[in-house]
Phi, psi and omega in degrees: 000093185252177177227135186299141162313135182248147181281169188208175170293154182252117180280152190292136171081002174261165180290143175305124186312314198300321188293309184306310178304307184301308183304317182292315183290333185277353186084007179277073202284317179307301177321308193295312186288330170298324175288316172321307184301313176301318176289316181289345175291336177260352186214069201278355187248017163291098181305307188294321175297308169313313185297313188296331178286326176301316179286342170296321186280329180300305180290350167266356179086003183267068192302322189285328182279327179299313178303329185284323185280340171291316171295325169307310180306313186290339181279316181294320185220080175314335184261017181259125192288326191297313185303317191291331171293309169315308177298326179291315185296323181292309179302318186290321181290351167245025169060045165265063188306300179308328178280317178298318178300332179284322178300306193280346173287327185282328176298312191294324170304316190274335181210082182311329181300357190280083191287313171310318173298315169318308177300303186294335163305318183291317182301307184306315180291316178310314176295317177287342177108017183247074190274334170308295182295329175298312180313311177303301179297337173299309181300329177296313189295307190302315185298311185282330189249073182283153177087011188232090178307311187315330188283321180288331182289319173310313179295312182302322174298312183306315188303325197294335179285348200258161182264073173257153182283154184304327191291316190290325174293322175302315178290327180290326177292325181290349158306318174312299194295333182287324183271321189235007171277170179242060186282126175095340186269107184317140170227160185281154187304167184260138177266006177290140180281129184277062180252107180310338190242013177286161175295137187249150175252126186249130172251123186248108176266112193194154168263354192265021170285058183210196192292311200307276181277309180308324185291335178276316192240346178262335184298323179300323182292309188293330174272347189250348181316137160290098178289353184265340177253346191212115174264137199247135175231132170254145182241094188258134170260022171293132176301146178308125165100356191275352186276183179221206193284354169281334190290327173307315179315304186292328181296314185294329180297322188275143176292337176210137181242129188218105173292109180243008179309314182286359185269147173279175183304313179294323179290314190291313174309303185305320187291314182292327175300311184296332192272356183065042185284132175276320178232108184258136177242120188275130174250021187240313178067225187263007172289186200280156183063029179283171179226031176309331173295336180287327172302329179293340169282354171059053180292342183241152170291327178238141177220134180216158172252147180197137165080319189269352178222139191263033182202177176298150166295321193083357191264121183290337181288340165262118190286332192215151163229135190265120183214202174219182190282342171277310183296327179221080184302137179311128179125264184288320173305324172291326173299338184260013181238142172274350178259174170268133192278114170254125191254117169287166174289138199284151357280168184287347179224171182233130190252142180243113177299139173304132180300329186265005187305138175289169189283140177289137185258169188293178192300130181302333189285333174304329184270322188269335187094348189223156172278139176238111173287167175192171175194132179249030182275157186300141179295339176297329198271002187263067175304160174303323170297335176284331178278331170282333168291316175289330174296330175289309176318292176311312188302315195279346170229097186297324191274351191289173175208161181233119177265138186222127186234135170197147179311315181307335181302335170310322193268126191290336179286320190280329167311308181295326178293320171289329177290329176295323177302317191279321184298330178283331176285354179102017181250121181304119178312315187317338176265011175258148184232110192245126174238137180270219189284137178243113178300303194275125189300314192296321183289337172288305173295338181290337178288342181288351171296344184267359187250125181268327177218137168265142187251138176259131179297164169219155357277012184238106182288170179279163160231305166304309202281335181277324170310301183303320178305310183293328180294316189274003169100005182265118168295155181241128176265133172229156180253117167293116175259198202252349184227178179317297181297341176258013187225008175292329185290325174292331174296310181302322185274328175294317188293347185246004178077033180236043184291331181293356177266005185265104187263128179276352171221159172301335182280316178291324175311304186299324190280320180305314186286326188291313191299309182295329176295313180285007172237082198276347167304319178275333181293324174293325180289317178306320183301308191289331192256356184307313191287320179293325177305324183277316186295338187264012195247171177301323185305321184246002170300086194285321187290324174303317170299309183297319177293325179292315194288327169286342167290329177293313180304304185298320177301317183291313182307315180301310180307302188300316174292329169299325178284336176286323175299317179296321169313312183292326177302325186269000178080014171267158186279147164295143178248000000 
């Protein structure tokens, strides 16, 4: 988020400000900064010149000088929005979330037309855990910056953190179809041969061909696919150079690897169509760096979404969403999806434990003398309902404490705001242990060795965090909600034989957590046997999962082929 250099009054004897602006606009930043300083030597009270200098210094990486220049401009002209944009940018870049939000709110008061600032304020607030206000600013950005699907996707993602009914969420997601779908626009027919039994080309479209999501949930699939029946293509939306140590694994495992980040939607769709993909599987939904508008161009005969997003896409061009009967029970869940729900044998994913995870230690309470509850979920998932729920758990276990971990908690303002929320819910903030960023993945997992019982948030459950907690020996208590995001915990726990830790009501959730905390013998037994429990469960049964997924692919393909037969019998050209 930058500001264009602004012109100002020309002080006598100073180098022409126009030369400084010209150098700045041409990218000669060091020259521009020197010229701005010569202007300021003659006219030190020119707020716009201080502001221009600040943005040149930001681009030069001279951060401390840039911050001083921004503050000088803001002090000289407090009703001038631009220096507060710069201060917000600097604070955000250094994870000073609270300060960034304060500066950007001021920008929006001074200049409500700053739509980019509205969007970045939304991102910042979501990171801080203030999803309700973030959704407001995302809506502001969507309304003012039409034609940018990523903004609407970001707002839809944010709405999953709020306690909204399924009907409302479906309506909101259908706005994406209204804006970026191609209803009524003819598309060329597919040349794919409608043979229900032939080898199929599966295309996976994702930014997650890397360690984060891919390492946990995609590696079982790429290792286990029946290559005699399925040919696998990867369409990687990773920016150039953004892969990691696992990206070469996916390149090697794929029958075809295509880097598509630099392609526009039409070119991406044309690439998929030219490759003859039979089933295109989107792994992003409305999460970051998705390519949903390309799916509206119907590049493959069968299109589905799975894994990366906990809700409907809202799009007519997406035929199926892969779920299970616990995450999305037949009936109400079907009514809240734009796609047809294709239910896999539960759970709807398969977890491959990280090979570098540290060993599980004995029950932490035995060394600490108190029970430690914990959650490593994003702060955005800590809804007001979640705070109330966890406060009740702590009330019922007076000697316990709560450990929370997320990167924004390194920010003192963010940590203080979270303590206030718990205090308002009746919890002494001294009972909270707040941790921030950990560089080393193994070190991150090792922190689970400080937790006796993990608590799942609502209405947006954990997925990777739940799997991590279980693998590190910590049982997880979850509340069964009304929609997919609020039922993932139940799907995971049922799959590992811990259905008794799934609570149907908030009262039962608090009771379940408190009873477990008072049963150290069971906690020890669970901890010692948790890894073997997972390895012997459906959650980690890779062969079972892959065969179930492949059966779903074959079922969807047969349905398409049957449709082509009906079209041919009617004398119409297939679409």
